[in-house]
Amino acid sequence: MLFALFRSMAFECASEFVGTFVMVFLGTASIATATFTDANSYTMAVGTVAAGWGFAAMLATFLASPGSGAHLNPAVTLAIAMSPYTKNAFPKRKLPVYILSQFLGATLAGFAVYLMFGSGIKRYENRLHLIRGTPQSSLSASAFGCSYPHPQLVNEQGNNVTSWTKSDVSAAGAFVLEAMGTLILVLTHLVVRHPIQPAGDVAFTSSAARVQESNKSAIVSRLPSTLLAPFYIGVALAALTLVMTPFTQACLNPARDLGPRIVAAIAGWGSVALPGERREACWVYLFGPLLGAFAGSMLHDVLIYPALQTRDQAAAAWMRHQQMEGEAILEQLEKSQSVLSATTGGCFGSLTTQGLNHSDYRESSTLHNFRMSSSIHLHPFPA
């Protein structure tokens, strides 16, 4: 029993590790591509980065969903663990190992990106006369850790990139933006994890207790309830990245920021990478998303989840009503068949003997899906 639990936990952690690695590697590589291949085209860089993170999130969510539900973000994991509707499927004891797996995957992804773009980073630094570890080297470090505002927008070297200054985005403003963006991302995650209304006997039963119990079991599912979940999550992340990149580089994920920061600090950027050129940056990108996750979880539980439940309950009530109408029709058919059989001296067989079993309809998971118990299908006369 313990071995089975350990194996299940190891598989979930491996899924989070691999999924986070894929997402952070592709997303960070898109930043590196935009930064180190065309330093003078910021407009194109924003689109490249947004598309890169969007597609990275889609692919990573698709890969990790079967194993762990594809959290891939400590903020998302925190939101799911806090929600009372998912606590049974995702107990809080899993929180540390999930977050550790995400940070390890993000750190390895940052290391892989550095190895991949090492020579390109050096050419970029030589072209702009950047000395790694100095404040100006935040331009080359921007691929590994977030800054506010975007370093390419700050015109400190007279390279005519833009006319922004560091004071245009304060620490408090960056914190609020990160919290707000993470709130939107967390809401997307929680909504796509809303369970589909149970079908079959549970949906059609007249027992409210059975429906309630089934809903309770379905609610705690940690897996996304729609095959389009990767698409929705990817679109949400791409849209947020497109809007927030000039201001905070759209972190929205503590693992995605801290893991590559550690790699950059070891690779020579030092304190420019960790804690950052602005000392409070590391804390902004750590606690801003966590606060947004908390707010998003509360908003979902108070406002969005009840509306989704009302919709599902209405659908279940409609299906039960359709079943009752179908059963009434079957009863009328049976009565008519009995009258005809008595009148004609047994020329008409009963519905049961002719192949239609009344209980078959009751057990069917689809309306009007009649199962025949023999090869004779509602034939009015004996063969």
Tab-separated table of C-alpha atoms in Angstrom:
chain	number	residue	atom	x	y	z
A	1	MET	CA	0.000	0.000	0.000
A	2	LEU	CA	2.759	2.432	0.945
A	3	PHE	CA	4.702	1.488	-2.167
A	4	ALA	CA	1.662	2.173	-4.338
A	5	LEU	CA	1.183	5.593	-2.725
A	6	PHE	CA	4.865	6.412	-3.167
A	7	ARG	CA	4.786	5.320	-6.802
A	8	SER	CA	1.704	7.444	-7.467
A	9	MET	CA	3.291	10.485	-5.822
A	10	ALA	CA	6.539	9.956	-7.730
A	11	PHE	CA	4.644	9.780	-11.013
A	12	GLU	CA	2.772	13.006	-10.232
A	13	CYS	CA	5.978	14.807	-9.276
A	14	ALA	CA	7.686	13.557	-12.432
A	15	SER	CA	4.800	14.911	-14.504
A	16	GLU	CA	5.084	18.312	-12.823
A	17	PHE	CA	8.855	18.309	-13.286
A	18	VAL	CA	8.685	17.436	-16.982
A	19	GLY	CA	5.759	19.752	-17.700
A	20	THR	CA	7.387	22.708	-15.946
A	21	PHE	CA	10.674	22.020	-17.709
A	22	VAL	CA	8.990	21.997	-21.117
A	23	MET	CA	7.027	25.179	-20.453
A	24	VAL	CA	9.889	27.185	-18.934
A	25	PHE	CA	12.419	25.941	-21.480
A	26	LEU	CA	10.294	26.906	-24.475
A	27	GLY	CA	9.108	30.161	-22.897
A	28	THR	CA	12.559	31.264	-21.750
A	29	ALA	CA	14.052	30.219	-25.079
A	30	SER	CA	11.516	32.436	-26.844
A	31	ILE	CA	12.729	35.381	-24.743
A	32	ALA	CA	16.340	34.514	-25.537
A	33	THR	CA	15.534	34.256	-29.237
A	34	ALA	CA	13.816	37.644	-29.259
A	35	THR	CA	16.532	39.297	-27.160
A	36	PHE	CA	19.745	37.881	-28.572
A	37	THR	CA	18.831	37.712	-32.259
A	38	ASP	CA	17.317	41.178	-32.796
A	39	ALA	CA	18.081	43.705	-30.079
A	40	ASN	CA	16.495	46.614	-31.948
A	41	SER	CA	13.002	45.250	-32.603
A	42	TYR	CA	11.097	45.395	-29.350
A	43	THR	CA	7.676	45.304	-31.024
A	44	MET	CA	8.482	42.019	-32.721
A	45	ALA	CA	10.001	40.706	-29.499
A	46	VAL	CA	6.762	41.151	-27.554
A	47	GLY	CA	4.803	39.118	-30.086
A	48	THR	CA	7.486	36.447	-30.214
A	49	VAL	CA	7.605	36.107	-26.449
A	50	ALA	CA	3.814	36.046	-26.072
A	51	ALA	CA	3.435	33.377	-28.746
A	52	GLY	CA	6.317	31.390	-27.283
A	53	TRP	CA	4.845	31.301	-23.790
A	54	GLY	CA	1.361	30.558	-25.103
A	55	PHE	CA	2.438	27.568	-27.176
A	56	ALA	CA	4.760	26.416	-24.389
A	57	ALA	CA	1.871	26.391	-21.910
A	58	MET	CA	-0.357	24.491	-24.358
A	59	LEU	CA	2.199	21.756	-24.964
A	60	ALA	CA	3.245	21.449	-21.327
A	61	THR	CA	-0.363	21.274	-20.118
A	62	PHE	CA	-1.139	18.592	-22.682
A	63	LEU	CA	1.879	16.535	-21.592
A	64	ALA	CA	1.430	16.829	-17.833
A	65	SER	CA	-2.368	16.625	-17.526
A	66	PRO	CA	-2.632	12.805	-17.396
A	67	GLY	CA	-0.074	12.504	-14.612
A	68	SER	CA	-0.615	15.450	-12.299
A	69	GLY	CA	-3.254	17.761	-13.733
A	70	ALA	CA	-0.601	20.128	-15.129
A	71	HIS	CA	-0.306	22.769	-12.423
A	72	LEU	CA	3.204	23.792	-13.597
A	73	ASN	CA	3.070	26.831	-11.345
A	74	PRO	CA	3.321	27.111	-7.540
A	75	ALA	CA	0.582	29.751	-7.621
A	76	VAL	CA	-1.811	27.373	-9.402
A	77	THR	CA	-0.922	24.553	-7.018
A	78	LEU	CA	-1.595	26.825	-4.053
A	79	ALA	CA	-4.971	27.886	-5.472
A	80	ILE	CA	-6.068	24.289	-6.078
A	81	ALA	CA	-4.917	23.204	-2.619
A	82	MET	CA	-6.825	26.069	-0.985
A	83	SER	CA	-10.115	25.470	-2.774
A	84	PRO	CA	-12.582	23.451	-0.651
A	85	TYR	CA	-13.899	21.805	-3.821
A	86	THR	CA	-10.588	20.117	-4.681
A	87	LYS	CA	-9.142	19.365	-1.244
A	88	ASN	CA	-10.004	15.644	-1.377
A	89	ALA	CA	-8.316	15.026	-4.743
A	90	PHE	CA	-5.389	17.321	-3.951
A	91	PRO	CA	-4.586	17.184	-0.231
A	92	LYS	CA	-2.320	19.860	1.171
A	93	ARG	CA	0.368	17.298	1.983
A	94	LYS	CA	1.175	17.214	-1.753
A	95	LEU	CA	1.817	20.952	-1.861
A	96	PRO	CA	5.558	20.911	-0.943
A	97	VAL	CA	6.549	18.115	-3.329
A	98	TYR	CA	4.610	19.625	-6.232
A	99	ILE	CA	6.218	23.031	-5.714
A	100	LEU	CA	9.679	21.488	-5.324
A	101	SER	CA	9.215	19.575	-8.588
A	102	GLN	CA	8.186	22.772	-10.346
A	103	PHE	CA	11.202	24.720	-9.085
A	104	LEU	CA	13.575	21.923	-10.070
A	105	GLY	CA	12.064	21.700	-13.546
A	106	ALA	CA	12.297	25.468	-14.023
A	107	THR	CA	15.908	25.559	-12.817
A	108	LEU	CA	16.945	22.798	-15.195
A	109	ALA	CA	15.145	24.607	-18.014
A	110	GLY	CA	17.086	27.794	-17.264
A	111	PHE	CA	20.337	25.842	-17.360
A	112	ALA	CA	19.391	24.281	-20.710
A	113	VAL	CA	18.583	27.697	-22.194
A	114	TYR	CA	21.910	29.093	-21.005
A	115	LEU	CA	23.801	26.236	-22.640
A	116	MET	CA	21.799	26.683	-25.824
A	117	PHE	CA	22.293	30.455	-26.131
A	118	GLY	CA	25.683	30.839	-24.417
A	119	SER	CA	27.580	32.047	-27.477
A	120	GLY	CA	24.692	34.245	-28.596
A	121	ILE	CA	24.593	35.932	-25.194
A	122	LYS	CA	28.309	36.724	-25.409
A	123	ARG	CA	27.928	38.247	-28.881
A	124	TYR	CA	24.994	40.312	-27.632
A	125	GLU	CA	27.008	41.581	-24.660
A	126	ASN	CA	30.004	42.400	-26.850
A	127	ARG	CA	27.850	44.299	-29.330
A	128	LEU	CA	26.338	46.471	-26.589
A	129	HIS	CA	29.571	46.627	-24.543
A	130	LEU	CA	27.934	45.032	-21.523
A	131	ILE	CA	29.985	43.714	-18.629
A	132	ARG	CA	28.249	40.800	-16.986
A	133	GLY	CA	27.443	41.528	-13.353
A	134	THR	CA	27.118	45.309	-13.762
A	135	PRO	CA	23.708	47.029	-13.643
A	136	GLN	CA	23.735	47.469	-17.430
A	137	SER	CA	23.955	43.695	-17.870
A	138	SER	CA	20.307	43.451	-16.818
A	139	LEU	CA	19.647	43.642	-20.571
A	140	SER	CA	21.252	40.254	-21.128
A	141	ALA	CA	19.916	38.851	-17.850
A	142	SER	CA	16.331	39.667	-18.828
A	143	ALA	CA	15.986	36.280	-20.515
A	144	PHE	CA	16.468	34.512	-17.181
A	145	GLY	CA	14.688	36.726	-14.673
A	146	CYS	CA	11.957	39.330	-14.815
A	147	SER	CA	12.458	43.059	-14.279
A	148	TYR	CA	10.172	46.071	-14.121
A	149	PRO	CA	9.906	47.835	-16.436
A	150	HIS	CA	11.331	45.716	-19.243
A	151	PRO	CA	15.098	46.450	-19.436
A	152	GLN	CA	14.913	47.071	-23.185
A	153	LEU	CA	12.512	49.937	-22.525
A	154	VAL	CA	14.887	51.789	-20.214
A	155	ASN	CA	17.081	54.172	-22.197
A	156	GLU	CA	20.141	54.482	-19.988
A	157	GLN	CA	22.843	54.020	-22.601
A	158	GLY	CA	21.520	56.342	-25.290
A	159	ASN	CA	20.763	53.488	-27.669
A	160	ASN	CA	17.356	54.951	-28.580
A	161	VAL	CA	15.381	51.886	-27.628
A	162	THR	CA	12.674	53.862	-25.821
A	163	SER	CA	12.378	56.692	-23.352
A	164	TRP	CA	11.108	54.799	-20.299
A	165	THR	CA	12.720	55.177	-16.885
A	166	LYS	CA	12.794	52.792	-13.953
A	167	SER	CA	10.462	55.032	-11.990
A	168	ASP	CA	7.688	54.430	-14.525
A	169	VAL	CA	6.897	51.116	-12.798
A	170	SER	CA	7.218	51.070	-9.023
A	171	ALA	CA	7.620	47.987	-6.870
A	172	ALA	CA	4.056	48.363	-5.601
A	173	GLY	CA	2.735	48.740	-9.141
A	174	ALA	CA	4.626	45.661	-10.316
A	175	PHE	CA	3.333	43.703	-7.318
A	176	VAL	CA	-0.273	44.630	-8.087
A	177	LEU	CA	0.101	43.829	-11.791
A	178	GLU	CA	1.615	40.427	-11.053
A	179	ALA	CA	-1.146	39.641	-8.569
A	180	MET	CA	-3.851	40.725	-11.022
A	181	GLY	CA	-2.394	38.748	-13.912
A	182	THR	CA	-1.996	35.627	-11.787
A	183	LEU	CA	-5.590	35.985	-10.601
A	184	ILE	CA	-6.778	35.793	-14.219
A	185	LEU	CA	-4.519	32.827	-14.953
A	186	VAL	CA	-5.655	30.963	-11.829
A	187	LEU	CA	-9.317	31.544	-12.664
A	188	THR	CA	-8.691	30.001	-16.076
A	189	HIS	CA	-7.081	26.947	-14.485
A	190	LEU	CA	-9.884	26.468	-11.976
A	191	VAL	CA	-12.699	26.878	-14.498
A	192	VAL	CA	-11.263	24.328	-16.941
A	193	ARG	CA	-11.021	21.925	-14.002
A	194	HIS	CA	-14.740	22.231	-13.273
A	195	PRO	CA	-16.254	18.739	-13.576
A	196	ILE	CA	-18.609	17.736	-16.329
A	197	GLN	CA	-22.084	16.845	-15.061
A	198	PRO	CA	-22.234	13.055	-14.428
A	199	ALA	CA	-24.211	11.091	-17.003
A	200	GLY	CA	-25.943	7.743	-17.087
A	201	ASP	CA	-27.887	6.330	-14.170
A	202	VAL	CA	-26.548	8.977	-11.782
A	203	ALA	CA	-27.744	11.862	-13.932
A	204	PHE	CA	-31.166	10.297	-14.531
A	205	THR	CA	-31.847	8.983	-11.054
A	206	SER	CA	-34.620	10.533	-9.030
A	207	SER	CA	-32.576	10.239	-5.863
A	208	ALA	CA	-31.192	13.663	-4.957
A	209	ALA	CA	-28.780	12.052	-2.520
A	210	ARG	CA	-27.164	9.980	-5.259
A	211	VAL	CA	-26.810	13.012	-7.511
A	212	GLN	CA	-25.255	15.020	-4.701
A	213	GLU	CA	-22.817	12.233	-3.847
A	214	SER	CA	-21.806	11.824	-7.479
A	215	ASN	CA	-21.266	15.559	-7.860
A	216	LYS	CA	-19.107	15.526	-4.749
A	217	SER	CA	-16.931	12.812	-6.247
A	218	ALA	CA	-16.670	14.597	-9.583
A	219	ILE	CA	-15.900	17.979	-8.054
A	220	VAL	CA	-12.687	16.791	-6.465
A	221	SER	CA	-11.188	15.639	-9.760
A	222	ARG	CA	-7.839	17.318	-10.230
A	223	LEU	CA	-7.759	16.762	-13.983
A	224	PRO	CA	-8.962	19.349	-16.495
A	225	SER	CA	-12.505	18.477	-17.531
A	226	THR	CA	-12.171	19.502	-21.178
A	227	LEU	CA	-9.807	18.461	-23.936
A	228	LEU	CA	-9.456	22.141	-24.831
A	229	ALA	CA	-7.922	22.985	-21.444
A	230	PRO	CA	-4.379	23.338	-22.888
A	231	PHE	CA	-5.712	25.751	-25.505
A	232	TYR	CA	-7.563	27.916	-22.981
A	233	ILE	CA	-4.594	28.050	-20.606
A	234	GLY	CA	-2.165	28.817	-23.425
A	235	VAL	CA	-4.347	31.610	-24.795
A	236	ALA	CA	-4.725	33.131	-21.325
A	237	LEU	CA	-0.970	33.102	-20.740
A	238	ALA	CA	-0.214	34.503	-24.205
A	239	ALA	CA	-2.707	37.347	-23.771
A	240	LEU	CA	-1.347	38.249	-20.338
A	241	THR	CA	2.234	38.120	-21.618
A	242	LEU	CA	1.379	40.365	-24.547
A	243	VAL	CA	-0.154	42.997	-22.262
A	244	MET	CA	2.156	42.814	-19.240
A	245	THR	CA	5.592	42.350	-20.834
A	246	PRO	CA	6.451	46.077	-21.035
A	247	PHE	CA	5.682	46.553	-17.351
A	248	THR	CA	6.774	43.407	-15.480
A	249	GLN	CA	7.741	40.892	-18.197
A	250	ALA	CA	4.655	38.892	-17.129
A	251	CYS	CA	6.169	36.495	-14.618
A	252	LEU	CA	2.915	35.068	-13.129
A	253	ASN	CA	4.859	32.030	-11.941
A	254	PRO	CA	7.389	32.050	-9.071
A	255	ALA	CA	9.132	28.923	-10.383
A	256	ARG	CA	9.498	30.345	-13.892
A	257	ASP	CA	11.303	33.372	-12.421
A	258	LEU	CA	13.354	31.997	-9.529
A	259	GLY	CA	14.696	28.871	-11.250
A	260	PRO	CA	16.378	30.657	-14.189
A	261	ARG	CA	17.482	33.476	-11.840
A	262	ILE	CA	19.548	30.982	-9.879
A	263	VAL	CA	21.196	29.790	-13.094
A	264	ALA	CA	21.961	33.368	-14.170
A	265	ALA	CA	23.434	34.227	-10.765
A	266	ILE	CA	25.773	31.237	-10.998
A	267	ALA	CA	26.655	32.052	-14.630
A	268	GLY	CA	28.157	35.428	-13.733
A	269	TRP	CA	25.330	37.934	-13.405
A	270	GLY	CA	25.490	37.646	-9.620
A	271	SER	CA	23.301	40.078	-7.720
A	272	VAL	CA	21.940	41.526	-10.971
A	273	ALA	CA	20.099	38.232	-11.392
A	274	LEU	CA	19.492	37.297	-7.759
A	275	PRO	CA	17.895	39.113	-6.033
A	276	GLY	CA	17.880	41.452	-9.051
A	277	GLU	CA	19.063	44.892	-10.055
A	278	ARG	CA	16.219	46.263	-7.945
A	279	ARG	CA	16.599	44.362	-4.698
A	280	GLU	CA	12.892	43.938	-4.110
A	281	ALA	CA	12.294	42.401	-7.557
A	282	CYS	CA	12.735	38.816	-6.394
A	283	TRP	CA	10.117	39.278	-3.673
A	284	VAL	CA	7.708	41.013	-6.042
A	285	TYR	CA	7.783	38.049	-8.412
A	286	LEU	CA	7.543	35.543	-5.581
A	287	PHE	CA	4.735	36.948	-3.450
A	288	GLY	CA	2.774	38.865	-6.096
A	289	PRO	CA	1.669	35.694	-7.933
A	290	LEU	CA	0.951	33.910	-4.646
A	291	LEU	CA	-1.352	36.716	-3.522
A	292	GLY	CA	-3.049	36.647	-6.922
A	293	ALA	CA	-3.538	32.892	-6.585
A	294	PHE	CA	-5.182	33.349	-3.189
A	295	ALA	CA	-7.511	36.044	-4.530
A	296	GLY	CA	-8.319	34.002	-7.635
A	297	SER	CA	-9.186	30.934	-5.587
A	298	MET	CA	-11.515	32.937	-3.342
A	299	LEU	CA	-13.182	34.651	-6.305
A	300	HIS	CA	-13.763	31.315	-8.013
A	301	ASP	CA	-15.231	29.670	-4.915
A	302	VAL	CA	-17.539	32.574	-4.065
A	303	LEU	CA	-18.758	33.788	-7.467
A	304	ILE	CA	-17.910	31.472	-10.354
A	305	TYR	CA	-18.281	27.989	-8.889
A	306	PRO	CA	-21.889	28.472	-7.656
A	307	ALA	CA	-22.907	29.646	-11.137
A	308	LEU	CA	-21.311	26.593	-12.736
A	309	GLN	CA	-23.048	24.319	-10.244
A	310	THR	CA	-26.417	25.941	-10.968
A	311	ARG	CA	-25.901	25.276	-14.663
A	312	ASP	CA	-25.025	21.632	-14.045
A	313	GLN	CA	-27.958	21.101	-11.702
A	314	ALA	CA	-30.328	22.548	-14.298
A	315	ALA	CA	-28.897	20.186	-16.917
A	316	ALA	CA	-29.350	17.202	-14.599
A	317	ALA	CA	-32.939	18.230	-13.813
A	318	TRP	CA	-33.722	18.523	-17.527
A	319	MET	CA	-32.315	15.058	-18.182
A	320	ARG	CA	-34.335	13.555	-15.329
A	321	HIS	CA	-37.466	15.229	-16.723
A	322	GLN	CA	-36.780	13.736	-20.146
A	323	GLN	CA	-36.360	10.303	-18.604
A	324	MET	CA	-39.655	10.563	-16.729
A	325	GLU	CA	-41.428	11.491	-19.954
A	326	GLY	CA	-39.821	8.543	-21.716
A	327	GLU	CA	-40.860	6.153	-18.966
A	328	ALA	CA	-44.439	7.442	-19.144
A	329	ILE	CA	-44.481	6.761	-22.888
A	330	LEU	CA	-43.191	3.237	-22.323
A	331	GLU	CA	-45.873	2.580	-19.724
A	332	GLN	CA	-48.559	3.722	-22.154
A	333	LEU	CA	-47.106	1.454	-24.821
A	334	GLU	CA	-47.163	-1.497	-22.449
A	335	LYS	CA	-50.789	-0.837	-21.511
A	336	SER	CA	-51.788	-0.544	-25.167
A	337	GLN	CA	-49.912	-3.738	-25.957
A	338	SER	CA	-51.690	-5.566	-23.144
A	339	VAL	CA	-55.096	-4.411	-24.390
A	340	LEU	CA	-54.301	-5.466	-27.953
A	341	SER	CA	-52.987	-8.810	-26.771
A	342	ALA	CA	-56.141	-9.503	-24.752
A	343	THR	CA	-58.404	-8.390	-27.610
A	344	THR	CA	-56.694	-10.454	-30.302
A	345	GLY	CA	-56.184	-13.508	-28.152
A	346	GLY	CA	-52.410	-13.188	-27.818
A	347	CYS	CA	-51.605	-12.331	-31.406
A	348	PHE	CA	-49.500	-9.453	-30.100
A	349	GLY	CA	-46.691	-10.375	-27.779
A	350	SER	CA	-45.705	-8.239	-24.857
A	351	LEU	CA	-42.999	-5.652	-25.199
A	352	THR	CA	-40.722	-7.745	-23.058
A	353	THR	CA	-41.158	-10.896	-25.091
A	354	GLN	CA	-40.866	-8.995	-28.356
A	355	GLY	CA	-37.494	-7.619	-27.398
A	356	LEU	CA	-37.866	-4.259	-25.581
A	357	ASN	CA	-36.992	-4.470	-21.933
A	358	HIS	CA	-38.358	-1.578	-19.848
A	359	SER	CA	-35.351	-1.634	-17.550
A	360	ASP	CA	-33.038	-1.229	-20.515
A	361	TYR	CA	-34.274	2.312	-20.990
A	362	ARG	CA	-33.922	3.091	-17.307
A	363	GLU	CA	-30.288	1.989	-17.345
A	364	SER	CA	-29.410	3.780	-20.561
A	365	SER	CA	-26.988	6.712	-20.293
A	366	THR	CA	-28.408	8.400	-23.394
A	367	LEU	CA	-31.981	9.472	-23.995
A	368	HIS	CA	-33.857	7.445	-26.605
A	369	ASN	CA	-31.078	4.832	-26.693
A	370	PHE	CA	-33.227	1.709	-26.592
A	371	ARG	CA	-31.402	-1.582	-26.237
A	372	MET	CA	-33.093	-4.632	-27.711
A	373	SER	CA	-32.786	-7.934	-25.887
A	374	SER	CA	-33.314	-10.070	-28.994
A	375	SER	CA	-33.128	-9.849	-32.753
A	376	ILE	CA	-36.874	-9.017	-32.991
A	377	HIS	CA	-37.239	-5.212	-32.832
A	378	LEU	CA	-40.791	-4.053	-32.022
A	379	HIS	CA	-42.238	-6.424	-34.614
A	380	PRO	CA	-46.064	-6.489	-34.134
A	381	PHE	CA	-46.504	-10.143	-35.062
A	382	PRO	CA	-44.642	-13.311	-34.143
A	383	ALA	CA	-42.043	-14.343	-36.675
